mmCIF file of C-alpha atoms in Angstrom:
data_model
loop_
_atom_site.group_PDB
_atom_site.id
_atom_site.type_symbol
_atom_site.label_atom_id
_atom_site.label_comp_id
_atom_site.label_asym_id
_atom_site.label_seq_id
_atom_site.Cartn_x
_atom_site.Cartn_y
_atom_site.Cartn_z
ATOM 1 C CA MET A 775 58.895 -20.396 -3.374
ATOM 2 C CA ASN A 776 56.557 -20.115 -0.130
ATOM 3 C CA ASN A 777 59.933 -19.937 1.742
ATOM 4 C CA TRP A 778 61.687 -16.739 0.108
ATOM 5 C CA LEU A 779 58.617 -14.250 0.339
ATOM 6 C CA PRO A 780 58.449 -13.513 4.561
ATOM 7 C CA LEU A 781 62.316 -13.047 3.952
ATOM 8 C CA ASN A 782 62.020 -10.035 1.374
ATOM 9 C CA PRO A 783 61.056 -6.688 3.046
ATOM 10 C CA ARG A 784 59.476 -5.470 -0.047
ATOM 11 C CA LEU A 785 58.057 -8.512 -1.326
ATOM 12 C CA GLN A 786 56.989 -8.896 2.186
ATOM 13 C CA LYS A 787 55.909 -5.382 1.810
ATOM 14 C CA LEU A 788 54.227 -6.089 -1.358
ATOM 15 C CA ARG A 789 52.500 -9.151 0.053
ATOM 16 C CA SER A 790 50.308 -7.045 2.681
ATOM 17 C CA ARG A 791 49.469 -4.371 0.520
ATOM 18 C CA LEU A 792 47.840 -6.889 -1.756
ATOM 19 C CA LEU A 793 46.262 -8.884 0.963
ATOM 20 C CA ASN A 794 45.125 -5.441 1.956
ATOM 21 C CA ASP A 795 44.442 -3.310 -0.729
ATOM 22 C CA PRO A 796 41.397 -4.541 -3.017
ATOM 23 C CA TYR A 797 42.613 -1.203 -5.748
ATOM 24 C CA TYR A 798 46.012 -2.268 -5.708
ATOM 25 C CA ARG A 799 47.016 -1.821 -9.433
ATOM 26 C CA LEU A 800 49.370 -5.085 -10.341
ATOM 27 C CA GLN A 801 52.651 -4.077 -12.261
ATOM 28 C CA SER A 802 54.266 -7.045 -13.305
ATOM 29 C CA GLY A 803 54.373 -10.456 -13.954
ATOM 30 C CA GLU A 804 55.832 -11.546 -10.704
ATOM 31 C CA GLU A 805 53.105 -9.027 -8.905
ATOM 32 C CA ILE A 806 50.905 -11.388 -10.724
ATOM 33 C CA ALA A 807 52.316 -14.442 -9.813
ATOM 34 C CA ILE A 808 52.474 -13.317 -6.000
ATOM 35 C CA ALA A 809 48.838 -12.247 -6.114
ATOM 36 C CA ALA A 810 47.842 -15.853 -7.354
ATOM 37 C CA GLN A 811 50.189 -17.571 -4.777
ATOM 38 C CA LEU A 812 47.641 -15.764 -2.132
ATOM 39 C CA GLY A 813 44.431 -16.870 -3.624
ATOM 40 C CA ILE A 814 43.607 -13.568 -5.232
ATOM 41 C CA ARG A 815 41.753 -14.248 -8.543
ATOM 42 C CA ILE A 816 39.020 -12.332 -11.057
ATOM 43 C CA ASP A 817 36.497 -14.259 -12.452
ATOM 44 C CA ALA A 818 36.307 -12.777 -15.865
ATOM 45 C CA ASN A 819 32.382 -13.142 -16.207
ATOM 46 C CA GLN A 820 31.643 -11.491 -12.331
ATOM 47 C CA ALA A 821 34.815 -8.202 -13.208
ATOM 48 C CA THR A 822 34.064 -4.880 -11.691
ATOM 49 C CA VAL A 823 35.803 -1.796 -13.371
ATOM 50 C CA ASP A 824 38.147 -1.714 -10.237
ATOM 51 C CA ASP A 825 38.471 -5.514 -11.182
ATOM 52 C CA TRP A 826 40.104 -5.258 -13.827
ATOM 53 C CA LEU A 827 41.771 -1.907 -13.422
ATOM 54 C CA ARG A 828 44.414 -4.399 -10.899
ATOM 55 C CA LEU A 829 45.404 -5.704 -13.861
ATOM 56 C CA PRO A 830 48.516 -4.471 -15.840
ATOM 57 C CA GLY A 831 48.045 -2.918 -19.366
ATOM 58 C CA LEU A 832 44.284 -2.652 -19.096
ATOM 59 C CA SER A 833 43.285 0.958 -19.509
ATOM 60 C CA ILE A 834 39.887 2.458 -17.791
ATOM 61 C CA HIS A 835 38.381 2.031 -20.847
ATOM 62 C CA GLN A 836 39.406 -1.440 -21.863
ATOM 63 C CA ALA A 837 38.181 -2.327 -18.269
ATOM 64 C CA ARG A 838 34.803 0.001 -19.068
ATOM 65 C CA SER A 839 34.068 -1.894 -22.673
ATOM 66 C CA LEU A 840 34.845 -6.002 -20.793
ATOM 67 C CA VAL A 841 32.449 -4.810 -18.066
ATOM 68 C CA GLU A 842 29.227 -3.374 -20.748
ATOM 69 C CA LEU A 843 30.097 -6.977 -22.406
ATOM 70 C CA SER A 844 29.295 -8.727 -19.553
ATOM 71 C CA ARG A 845 26.393 -6.700 -18.538
ATOM 72 C CA VAL A 846 24.823 -7.444 -21.816
ATOM 73 C CA GLY A 847 25.612 -10.986 -21.510
ATOM 74 C CA VAL A 848 29.199 -11.854 -23.612
ATOM 75 C CA LYS A 849 30.477 -15.176 -21.485
ATOM 76 C CA PHE A 850 34.235 -14.851 -21.445
ATOM 77 C CA TYR A 851 35.812 -18.652 -21.824
ATOM 78 C CA CYS A 852 39.386 -18.286 -21.985
ATOM 79 C CA ILE A 853 42.138 -15.256 -22.332
ATOM 80 C CA GLU A 854 41.654 -15.634 -25.978
ATOM 81 C CA ASP A 855 38.163 -14.265 -25.493
ATOM 82 C CA ILE A 856 39.102 -11.448 -23.212
ATOM 83 C CA ALA A 857 41.787 -10.552 -26.190
ATOM 84 C CA ALA A 858 39.057 -10.669 -29.063
ATOM 85 C CA ALA A 859 37.071 -8.443 -27.157
ATOM 86 C CA LEU A 860 39.891 -5.969 -26.939
ATOM 87 C CA SER A 861 41.199 -6.266 -30.239
ATOM 88 C CA ILE A 862 44.856 -7.413 -28.888
ATOM 89 C CA PRO A 863 47.325 -9.909 -29.039
ATOM 90 C CA ALA A 864 46.388 -13.110 -27.235
ATOM 91 C CA GLN A 865 50.303 -13.189 -25.910
ATOM 92 C CA ARG A 866 49.823 -9.275 -24.759
ATOM 93 C CA LEU A 867 46.990 -10.692 -21.930
ATOM 94 C CA GLU A 868 49.247 -14.314 -21.683
ATOM 95 C CA PRO A 869 50.121 -13.653 -17.789
ATOM 96 C CA LEU A 870 47.057 -12.632 -16.736
ATOM 97 C CA LYS A 871 45.715 -16.370 -17.059
ATOM 98 C CA LEU A 872 47.294 -17.088 -13.312
ATOM 99 C CA ILE A 873 44.997 -15.018 -11.726
ATOM 100 C CA LEU A 874 41.772 -14.750 -14.442
ATOM 101 C CA ASP A 875 38.932 -17.322 -13.581
ATOM 102 C CA PHE A 876 37.113 -18.080 -16.722
ATOM 103 C CA SER A 877 34.051 -19.338 -14.608
ATOM 104 C CA TYR A 878 30.757 -20.045 -16.372
ATOM 105 C CA TYR A 879 27.008 -19.225 -15.155
ATOM 106 C CA ASP A 880 23.928 -20.044 -16.710
ATOM 107 C CA ASP A 881 21.680 -17.031 -16.705
ATOM 108 C CA GLU A 882 19.477 -18.577 -13.779
ATOM 109 C CA ALA A 883 22.200 -18.989 -11.737
ATOM 110 C CA LEU A 884 23.411 -15.458 -12.429
ATOM 111 C CA SER A 885 19.924 -14.160 -11.185
ATOM 112 C CA ASN A 886 19.447 -14.172 -7.634
ATOM 113 C CA PRO A 887 16.308 -14.188 -6.244
ATOM 114 C CA THR A 888 16.840 -11.843 -3.862
ATOM 115 C CA GLN A 889 18.292 -9.438 -6.107
ATOM 116 C CA ILE A 890 16.982 -7.359 -9.708
ATOM 117 C CA ASN A 891 19.866 -5.486 -11.900
ATOM 118 C CA ILE A 892 18.591 -1.807 -11.959
ATOM 119 C CA ASN A 893 19.609 -1.125 -15.426
ATOM 120 C CA THR A 894 17.482 -3.819 -17.210
ATOM 121 C CA ALA A 895 14.855 -3.835 -14.705
ATOM 122 C CA THR A 896 10.921 -3.449 -15.849
ATOM 123 C CA VAL A 897 8.953 -1.791 -13.633
ATOM 124 C CA GLU A 898 7.304 -5.009 -12.738
ATOM 125 C CA ASN A 899 10.463 -6.405 -11.595
ATOM 126 C CA LEU A 900 11.002 -3.287 -9.766
ATOM 127 C CA GLY A 901 7.355 -3.881 -8.318
ATOM 128 C CA LYS A 902 8.509 -7.023 -6.452
ATOM 129 C CA ILE A 903 11.278 -5.257 -4.533
ATOM 130 C CA PRO A 904 10.294 -4.420 -1.130
ATOM 131 C CA PHE A 905 10.288 -0.289 -0.578
ATOM 132 C CA ILE A 906 9.538 0.419 -4.528
ATOM 133 C CA ASP A 907 6.258 1.756 -5.327
ATOM 134 C CA ALA A 908 4.501 2.068 -8.629
ATOM 135 C CA SER A 909 5.400 5.265 -8.788
ATOM 136 C CA LEU A 910 9.277 4.728 -7.517
ATOM 137 C CA ALA A 911 9.623 1.973 -10.375
ATOM 138 C CA GLU A 912 8.373 4.504 -12.969
ATOM 139 C CA ALA A 913 10.603 7.288 -11.751
ATOM 140 C CA ILE A 914 14.080 4.815 -11.838
ATOM 141 C CA VAL A 915 12.996 3.324 -15.449
ATOM 142 C CA GLN A 916 12.287 6.727 -16.779
ATOM 143 C CA ASN A 917 15.519 8.484 -15.512
ATOM 144 C CA ARG A 918 17.489 5.417 -16.742
ATOM 145 C CA SER A 919 16.087 5.378 -19.770
ATOM 146 C CA SER A 920 16.136 9.249 -20.424
ATOM 147 C CA THR A 921 20.118 9.393 -18.669
ATOM 148 C CA GLY A 922 21.902 6.082 -19.013
ATOM 149 C CA HIS A 923 22.717 3.488 -16.863
ATOM 150 C CA TYR A 924 22.919 3.828 -13.161
ATOM 151 C CA ARG A 925 26.426 3.452 -12.324
ATOM 152 C CA ASN A 926 26.484 2.408 -8.770
ATOM 153 C CA LEU A 927 24.356 2.676 -5.916
ATOM 154 C CA ILE A 928 25.788 6.519 -4.961
ATOM 155 C CA ASP A 929 24.947 7.631 -8.458
ATOM 156 C CA PHE A 930 21.298 5.595 -8.306
ATOM 157 C CA GLN A 931 20.626 7.601 -4.818
ATOM 158 C CA GLN A 932 21.238 10.845 -6.208
ATOM 159 C CA ARG A 933 19.488 10.785 -9.252
ATOM 160 C CA LEU A 934 16.924 10.181 -7.820
ATOM 161 C CA ASN A 935 17.059 11.565 -4.622
ATOM 162 C CA ILE A 936 16.446 8.773 -2.495
ATOM 163 C CA SER A 937 16.914 9.279 1.542
ATOM 164 C CA GLY A 938 19.881 7.720 3.154
ATOM 165 C CA ASP A 939 17.134 5.742 4.834
ATOM 166 C CA ALA A 940 15.925 3.981 2.144
ATOM 167 C CA ILE A 941 19.040 3.031 0.436
ATOM 168 C CA ALA A 942 19.890 1.463 3.190
ATOM 169 C CA GLN A 943 16.500 -1.084 2.976
ATOM 170 C CA LEU A 944 16.967 -1.204 -1.009
ATOM 171 C CA MET A 945 20.450 -1.817 -1.063
ATOM 172 C CA TYR A 946 20.247 -5.296 -0.390
ATOM 173 C CA TYR A 947 17.513 -6.190 -3.667
ATOM 174 C CA LEU A 948 19.548 -4.147 -6.144
ATOM 175 C CA ARG A 949 22.665 -5.159 -8.106
ATOM 176 C CA PHE A 950 24.378 -2.934 -10.994
#
């Protein structure tokens, strides 16, 4: 199978796009197979919305739902778990098996001691992060409680009006 990739210009272009565009949305089973052959994998238990959207047939709402389920502690062990979470037949997701990994992580392995999940951290946890004082920790939790989870670093920075220099220091300690 490796022999035909360099010979076919269309497949060569696709190969290049898959390797260079992390947001390319796969269109078919053939593209999934090529992506898997190139070593592109998506960890179902660590996938972002962008990761899920790479897969054909998944909507933005389904991607967000899967990420939110992971965020609250749901573990996906197989394609049937993903299908059940989305209330769709498992056969529809069968082609995705080539690219999906179902790695198991215990809670200790998921909690990087140098990073804190900004969307679940308490004021006390936030106070352990360098550059976050008690008043900022309280503001982070209060804003999250009133406005909802922080989507990403930019959302966090804008909602709390944190300087670029401070974000440059904090970004190494935060997970979303």
